[in-house]
């Protein structure tokens, strides 16, 4: 059987297309001669389209159509940092200041992230990592990723759909979500949007009857864990917030008129509660005896968020705590200059595998996730990054942040030769002195 002169067999067509593509590569202004040579070699050897996609990353990069350097759609983001300028542009100055602020000079906030630069990753070769499993199990529930969403208060200040949008993104990506007591959305609505339970972060107030009511409502809604925040006992000086507030010309007294009742009047978890005896949200007089009292009424798991020392971790074990989150409130609790990733190893050593240890603060890259897991964290929590996505683009922004971090994490996980979370160990990293 003969072939018509103007027709090509599939193999001939592929060869011609490959030659044309090689000519294009050779003329490309974005590739170095060495890169062209490597790609030509791969193509000449009949490299698969999958291999090409892995090698020629410039073809896969999103086109940037930023306005004044700010992305205008979530798919334009190259990393989670791209969402912060977009969030700043979208928010009133005081609202952005609330999201951006640490305390005092923001040094602890800054160090939370920069401390990850002191940890090098030890990569391994010649391990088949085509299939990996990033799932983790906490309190009997399996999540597809160790990347959790930390509690962030008042998300209605960032987007009209607030925590409901975050919950929907978490559902799609399989991330666990912790709701704040002073969230803008009720726990019932968050669980409905996520299609599954979420953890509940408790600000206990200084009125036990209110504390008890909050816990009972959260557990009745299906929260399997109550997360008691213990790092706000000393107050804080949020200078960055105060500076941005100076530039906000709106009349904010309608929402911030002072007094506890007004502060929580738009927070649905306080609906129908008598808060007349409450003087502060954080229970600043809490002691370990308070933890014991809380332990008696919490039917599910009790987690302490804000433990950063060996001593307190050891005490927490004695008081029946089920897990610890190493946290300094994202650098918003105190100007200690102690980043959470540096505090993590001593807390992990203190609990000695008896309970899970999680961490938040400064995690901005997939490599950060791996470093924290290698130093003993069971899972990690992010706060600001997903709120940047929420403020900038709503639910799609949150989903994009989670997708970027997961993609980066899977990439570095493969590069260290780990096919499952348990294979990420202290031998996967090296802490520089």
Coordinates of C-alpha atoms in Angstrom, one line a residue:
X1 CA 0.0 0.0 0.0
X2 CA 1.4 3.4 -1.0
X3 CA 1.0 6.7 0.8
X4 CA -0.1 9.8 -1.0
X5 CA 2.8 12.2 -1.6
X6 CA 1.3 14.9 0.7
X7 CA 0.4 12.6 3.5
X8 CA 2.6 11.6 6.5
X9 CA 2.6 8.6 8.7
X10 CA 2.3 9.2 12.5
X11 CA 6.0 8.6 13.0
X12 CA 7.0 11.0 10.1
X13 CA 4.6 13.6 11.5
X14 CA 6.1 13.4 15.0
X15 CA 9.6 13.6 13.6
X16 CA 8.8 16.7 11.5
X17 CA 7.0 18.3 14.4
X18 CA 10.0 17.6 16.7
X19 CA 12.4 19.1 14.1
X20 CA 10.3 22.3 13.9
X21 CA 10.2 22.5 17.7
X22 CA 14.0 22.2 17.9
X23 CA 14.3 25.1 15.4
X24 CA 12.0 27.1 17.6
X25 CA 14.1 26.3 20.7
X26 CA 17.3 27.2 19.1
X27 CA 15.9 30.7 18.3
X28 CA 14.4 31.2 21.7
X29 CA 15.7 34.3 23.6
X30 CA 14.8 32.8 27.0
X31 CA 17.0 29.6 26.8
X32 CA 20.7 29.4 27.2
X33 CA 22.7 27.4 24.6
X34 CA 23.3 24.6 27.2
X35 CA 19.6 24.4 27.9
X36 CA 18.8 24.1 24.2
X37 CA 21.4 21.4 23.8
X38 CA 19.9 19.4 26.7
X39 CA 16.4 19.6 25.3
X40 CA 17.5 18.8 21.8
X41 CA 19.2 15.7 23.1
X42 CA 16.1 14.6 24.9
X43 CA 13.9 15.3 21.9
X44 CA 16.2 13.5 19.5
X45 CA 16.2 10.5 21.7
X46 CA 12.4 10.4 21.5
X47 CA 11.7 11.8 24.9
X48 CA 8.2 11.5 26.2
X49 CA 5.9 14.5 26.5
X50 CA 5.9 13.9 30.2
X51 CA 9.7 14.2 30.4
X52 CA 9.5 17.3 28.2
X53 CA 7.0 18.9 30.6
X54 CA 9.3 18.3 33.5
X55 CA 12.3 19.7 31.8
X56 CA 11.0 22.7 29.9
X57 CA 9.4 24.5 32.8
X58 CA 9.2 27.9 31.0
X59 CA 6.4 26.6 28.9
X60 CA 4.4 25.7 31.9
X61 CA 4.8 29.0 33.8
X62 CA 1.7 31.3 34.0
X63 CA 1.8 34.4 31.9
X64 CA 2.1 37.5 34.2
X65 CA -0.5 40.2 33.4
X66 CA 0.1 42.0 36.7
X67 CA -0.9 45.6 37.1
X68 CA 1.9 47.7 38.7
X69 CA 3.5 44.4 39.8
X70 CA 0.3 43.1 41.5
X71 CA -1.4 39.9 40.2
X72 CA -5.0 40.4 39.0
X73 CA -6.1 36.7 39.1
X74 CA -5.0 33.8 41.4
X75 CA -3.7 31.7 38.5
X76 CA -1.0 34.3 37.8
X77 CA 0.7 33.7 41.1
X78 CA 4.0 31.9 41.1
X79 CA 4.2 31.6 44.9
X80 CA 2.1 32.5 47.9
X81 CA 4.0 35.8 48.4
X82 CA 2.4 37.1 45.2
X83 CA -0.9 37.2 47.0
X84 CA 0.1 39.7 49.7
X85 CA 0.4 42.8 47.5
X86 CA -3.0 41.8 45.9
X87 CA -4.5 41.5 49.4
X88 CA -3.0 44.9 50.4
X89 CA -4.5 46.5 47.3
X90 CA -8.0 45.0 48.0
X91 CA -8.3 45.8 51.7
X92 CA -8.9 49.1 53.6
X93 CA -5.6 50.2 55.3
X94 CA -6.7 49.2 58.8
X95 CA -7.8 45.8 57.7
X96 CA -4.6 45.1 55.9
X97 CA -2.7 46.4 58.9
X98 CA -4.5 43.9 61.2
X99 CA -3.5 41.1 58.8
X100 CA 0.1 42.3 58.4
X101 CA 0.9 43.3 62.0
X102 CA 3.2 41.5 64.4
X103 CA 4.0 43.1 67.7
X104 CA 6.5 45.9 68.6
X105 CA 9.0 46.0 65.7
X106 CA 7.6 42.8 64.0
X107 CA 10.9 41.1 64.5
X108 CA 9.5 37.8 65.8
X109 CA 7.1 37.8 62.8
X110 CA 10.0 38.2 60.5
X111 CA 12.2 35.6 62.2
X112 CA 9.4 33.0 62.1
X113 CA 10.0 32.7 58.3
X114 CA 13.7 33.7 58.1
X115 CA 14.7 30.9 60.5
X116 CA 13.8 28.3 57.9
X117 CA 16.8 29.6 55.9
X118 CA 19.0 28.1 58.6
X119 CA 17.8 24.6 57.7
X120 CA 19.3 22.8 54.7
X121 CA 17.6 19.9 52.9
X122 CA 19.5 16.7 52.2
X123 CA 18.3 15.3 48.9
X124 CA 18.6 11.7 47.8
X125 CA 18.9 10.2 44.4
X126 CA 17.7 7.1 42.4
X127 CA 14.5 6.5 44.4
X128 CA 11.3 5.9 42.5
X129 CA 9.0 8.8 43.6
X130 CA 6.5 8.7 40.8
X131 CA 3.8 7.8 43.4
X132 CA 3.8 9.6 46.7
X133 CA 1.4 9.7 49.6
X134 CA 1.1 13.0 51.5
X135 CA -1.7 12.0 53.8
X136 CA -1.6 12.3 57.6
X137 CA -3.9 11.0 60.3
X138 CA -4.8 13.0 63.3
X139 CA -7.3 11.8 66.0
X140 CA -8.5 9.1 63.8
X141 CA -9.2 11.3 60.7
X142 CA -7.1 11.1 57.6
X143 CA -6.3 14.3 55.7
X144 CA -4.8 14.3 52.2
X145 CA -2.1 16.7 53.2
X146 CA -0.2 17.8 56.4
X147 CA -1.0 21.5 55.5
X148 CA -3.7 22.8 57.8
X149 CA -5.5 26.1 58.0
X150 CA -4.7 27.9 61.3
X151 CA -7.4 29.9 63.1
X152 CA -7.5 33.5 62.0
X153 CA -10.1 35.9 63.6
X154 CA -12.5 38.2 61.9
X155 CA -12.1 36.9 58.4
X156 CA -15.1 39.0 57.3
X157 CA -12.6 41.9 57.4
X158 CA -10.8 40.3 54.5
X159 CA -13.7 39.1 52.3
X160 CA -17.5 39.1 52.5
X161 CA -17.7 35.3 52.4
X162 CA -15.1 35.0 55.2
X163 CA -14.5 31.5 56.7
X164 CA -17.2 30.0 54.5
X165 CA -15.1 30.6 51.4
X166 CA -12.0 29.1 53.2
X167 CA -14.0 26.1 54.3
X168 CA -15.0 25.4 50.7
X169 CA -11.4 25.6 49.5
X170 CA -10.3 23.3 52.3
X171 CA -13.0 20.8 51.3
X172 CA -11.7 20.7 47.7
X173 CA -8.0 20.4 48.7
X174 CA -8.5 18.0 51.7
X175 CA -7.1 20.4 54.3
X176 CA -8.0 20.4 58.0
X177 CA -9.4 23.8 59.2
X178 CA -9.4 25.4 62.6
X179 CA -12.1 28.0 63.3
X180 CA -11.5 30.9 65.6
X181 CA -13.9 31.7 68.4
X182 CA -14.2 35.2 67.0
X183 CA -14.5 34.1 63.4
X184 CA -17.1 35.9 61.2
X185 CA -18.9 32.6 60.5
X186 CA -20.5 30.1 62.8
X187 CA -19.1 26.7 63.3
X188 CA -22.3 25.1 62.0
X189 CA -22.0 27.0 58.7
X190 CA -18.2 26.3 58.4
X191 CA -18.8 22.5 58.9
X192 CA -21.7 22.6 56.4
X193 CA -19.5 24.4 53.8
X194 CA -16.5 22.1 54.4
X195 CA -18.7 19.0 54.3
X196 CA -17.0 17.6 57.4
X197 CA -15.9 18.5 60.9
X198 CA -13.4 21.3 61.7
X199 CA -11.4 21.9 64.9
X200 CA -12.5 24.8 67.1
X201 CA -10.0 27.3 68.6
X202 CA -11.2 28.5 72.0
X203 CA -10.7 32.0 73.4
X204 CA -12.2 31.1 76.8
X205 CA -13.1 34.7 78.1
X206 CA -12.9 35.2 81.8
X207 CA -16.5 34.0 82.5
X208 CA -16.6 30.2 82.9
X209 CA -20.3 30.0 81.9
X210 CA -19.4 31.5 78.5
X211 CA -16.4 29.2 78.2
X212 CA -18.6 26.2 78.8
X213 CA -21.3 27.4 76.4
X214 CA -18.7 27.9 73.6
X215 CA -17.3 24.4 74.1
X216 CA -20.7 22.7 74.2
X217 CA -21.8 24.5 71.0
X218 CA -18.7 23.5 69.1
X219 CA -18.8 19.9 70.2
X220 CA -22.6 19.7 69.4
X221 CA -21.8 21.0 65.9
X222 CA -19.3 18.2 65.4
X223 CA -15.9 19.7 66.3
X224 CA -13.6 16.7 67.3
X225 CA -11.0 19.0 68.9
X226 CA -11.0 22.1 71.1
X227 CA -7.9 24.1 70.6
X228 CA -7.2 26.4 73.6
X229 CA -5.0 29.3 72.8
X230 CA -2.7 30.1 75.7
X231 CA -0.3 32.7 74.3
X232 CA -2.3 36.0 74.7
X233 CA -1.9 36.4 78.5
X234 CA 0.3 39.6 78.4
X235 CA -1.4 41.8 75.8
X236 CA 0.4 43.0 72.7
X237 CA 1.6 46.2 71.0
X238 CA 0.6 45.9 67.3
X239 CA 2.5 48.9 66.0
X240 CA 2.1 48.0 62.3
X241 CA -1.7 47.9 62.7
X242 CA -1.6 51.3 64.4
X243 CA 0.4 52.8 61.6
X244 CA -1.9 51.5 58.9
X245 CA -4.9 52.7 60.9
X246 CA -3.6 56.3 60.6
X247 CA -4.1 56.0 56.8
X248 CA -7.6 54.8 57.0
X249 CA -10.1 57.6 56.4
X250 CA -13.2 55.5 57.2
X251 CA -15.3 56.0 60.3
X252 CA -14.6 52.7 62.1
X253 CA -16.6 53.4 65.3
X254 CA -19.6 51.4 64.2
X255 CA -17.6 48.2 64.3
X256 CA -15.0 49.2 67.0
X257 CA -16.9 51.2 69.5
X258 CA -15.2 49.6 72.5
X259 CA -16.4 47.2 75.2
X260 CA -16.6 43.4 75.0
X261 CA -20.3 43.2 74.1
X262 CA -19.7 45.4 71.1
X263 CA -16.5 43.6 70.1
X264 CA -18.3 40.3 69.8
X265 CA -21.7 41.5 68.6
X266 CA -21.0 40.5 65.0
X267 CA -19.3 37.2 66.0
X268 CA -21.9 34.4 65.6
X269 CA -20.4 32.1 68.2
X270 CA -21.6 34.6 70.9
X271 CA -25.1 34.7 69.7
X272 CA -27.6 34.4 72.5
X273 CA -24.8 34.3 75.2
X274 CA -24.8 36.6 78.2
X275 CA -21.5 38.4 78.0
X276 CA -22.2 41.0 80.6
X277 CA -19.7 39.6 83.0
X278 CA -16.9 39.2 80.5
X279 CA -14.0 41.7 80.7
X280 CA -11.6 40.0 78.3
X281 CA -11.6 37.5 75.5
X282 CA -8.4 35.7 76.2
X283 CA -8.8 34.5 79.8
X284 CA -5.6 36.2 80.8
X285 CA -5.8 34.8 84.3
X286 CA -5.6 31.2 83.1
X287 CA -3.3 28.7 84.9
X288 CA -2.8 24.9 84.6
X289 CA -5.8 24.5 86.9
X290 CA -7.9 26.1 84.2
X291 CA -6.6 23.4 81.8
X292 CA -7.7 20.7 84.2
X293 CA -11.1 22.3 84.5
X294 CA -11.5 22.5 80.8
X295 CA -10.2 18.9 80.4
X296 CA -13.2 17.8 82.5
X297 CA -15.8 19.3 80.1
X298 CA -14.2 18.7 76.8
X299 CA -15.6 15.4 75.5
X300 CA -13.3 15.1 72.5
X301 CA -9.6 16.1 72.1
X302 CA -8.0 19.0 73.9
X303 CA -5.2 20.8 72.1
X304 CA -3.0 23.6 73.5
X305 CA -1.9 26.2 71.0
X306 CA 1.0 28.4 72.0
X307 CA 3.4 26.1 73.8
X308 CA 7.0 26.9 72.9
X309 CA 9.2 25.4 75.6
X310 CA 10.2 22.0 76.9
X311 CA 9.1 22.8 80.4
X312 CA 5.5 23.7 79.3
X313 CA 5.3 20.7 77.0
X314 CA 6.2 18.4 79.8
X315 CA 3.6 20.0 82.1
X316 CA 0.9 19.7 79.3
X317 CA 1.4 16.0 79.2
X318 CA 0.8 15.7 82.9
X319 CA -2.5 17.6 82.5
X320 CA -3.9 15.2 79.9
X321 CA -3.6 17.4 76.7
X322 CA -4.0 15.4 73.5
X323 CA -1.8 17.6 71.2
X324 CA 0.3 20.7 71.1
X325 CA 0.6 23.4 68.5
X326 CA 4.0 25.2 68.7
X327 CA 2.9 28.8 68.1
X328 CA 3.7 32.4 68.9
X329 CA 0.5 33.6 67.3
X330 CA 2.2 34.2 64.0
X331 CA 4.6 36.6 65.7
X332 CA 1.6 38.5 67.2
X333 CA 1.8 37.2 70.8
X334 CA 5.1 38.5 72.1
X335 CA 8.4 40.0 70.7
X336 CA 10.5 37.0 72.0
X337 CA 12.7 36.7 68.9
X338 CA 12.2 33.0 69.2
X339 CA 10.8 31.6 65.9
X340 CA 8.6 28.6 66.2
X341 CA 10.7 26.4 64.1
X342 CA 13.6 26.8 66.6
X343 CA 11.3 26.0 69.5
X344 CA 9.9 22.9 67.8
X345 CA 12.7 20.4 68.4
X346 CA 12.6 20.8 72.2
X347 CA 8.9 20.5 72.4
X348 CA 9.0 17.3 70.2
X349 CA 11.7 15.9 72.5
X350 CA 9.7 16.7 75.6
X351 CA 6.5 14.8 74.5
X352 CA 8.6 11.9 73.1
X353 CA 6.0 10.7 70.7
X354 CA 3.2 10.5 73.3
X355 CA 1.0 13.1 71.5
X356 CA 1.1 14.9 68.1
X357 CA 3.0 18.2 67.9
X358 CA 1.9 20.7 65.2
X359 CA 3.5 24.0 64.3
X360 CA 2.5 27.4 62.8
X361 CA 4.3 30.6 62.1
X362 CA 6.3 31.7 59.1
X363 CA 5.6 28.8 56.8
X364 CA 5.5 30.2 53.2
X365 CA 7.0 27.4 51.0
X366 CA 6.6 23.7 50.5
X367 CA 10.2 23.4 51.6
X368 CA 9.2 25.0 54.9
X369 CA 6.6 22.3 55.3
X370 CA 9.1 19.5 54.8
X371 CA 11.6 21.1 57.2
X372 CA 9.0 21.3 59.9
X373 CA 7.9 17.7 59.4
X374 CA 11.6 16.6 59.4
X375 CA 12.1 18.3 62.8
X376 CA 9.2 16.3 64.3
X377 CA 6.0 18.1 63.5
X378 CA 3.0 15.9 62.7
X379 CA 1.4 18.6 60.6
X380 CA 1.8 22.3 60.0
X381 CA -0.6 25.3 60.0
X382 CA -0.7 28.3 57.8
X383 CA -2.5 31.6 58.6
X384 CA -1.5 34.7 56.7
X385 CA -0.9 33.1 53.3
X386 CA -4.5 31.8 52.9
X387 CA -5.8 35.0 54.2
X388 CA -3.9 36.9 51.5
X389 CA -5.6 34.6 49.0
X390 CA -9.0 35.2 50.6
X391 CA -8.6 39.0 50.7
X392 CA -7.4 39.2 47.1
X393 CA -9.7 36.7 45.4
X394 CA -12.0 35.0 47.8
X395 CA -12.4 31.2 47.6
X396 CA -10.3 30.9 44.4
X397 CA -7.5 32.7 46.1
X398 CA -7.5 30.4 49.1
X399 CA -7.6 27.4 46.8
X400 CA -4.7 28.7 44.8
X401 CA -2.6 29.2 47.9
X402 CA -3.2 25.7 49.0
X403 CA -2.5 24.3 45.6
X404 CA 0.8 26.2 45.3
X405 CA 2.0 25.0 48.7
X406 CA 1.0 21.4 48.1
X407 CA 2.7 21.4 44.7
X408 CA 5.9 22.8 46.2
X409 CA 5.7 20.3 49.1
X410 CA 5.3 17.4 46.7
X411 CA 8.2 18.5 44.6
X412 CA 10.7 18.7 47.5
X413 CA 9.3 15.5 49.0
X414 CA 10.2 13.7 45.9
X415 CA 13.6 15.3 45.8
X416 CA 14.4 14.0 49.3
X417 CA 13.3 10.5 48.1
X418 CA 10.3 10.3 50.4
X419 CA 7.2 8.5 49.1
X420 CA 5.2 9.0 52.3
X421 CA 5.2 11.4 55.3
X422 CA 6.8 8.8 57.6
X423 CA 9.9 8.8 55.4
X424 CA 10.5 12.5 56.1
X425 CA 12.9 12.3 59.1
X426 CA 15.6 14.3 60.8
X427 CA 18.0 12.8 58.3
X428 CA 16.2 14.8 55.6
X429 CA 17.5 18.1 56.9
X430 CA 20.6 19.7 58.4
X431 CA 20.3 22.6 60.8
X432 CA 23.1 25.1 60.3
X433 CA 24.8 26.4 63.4

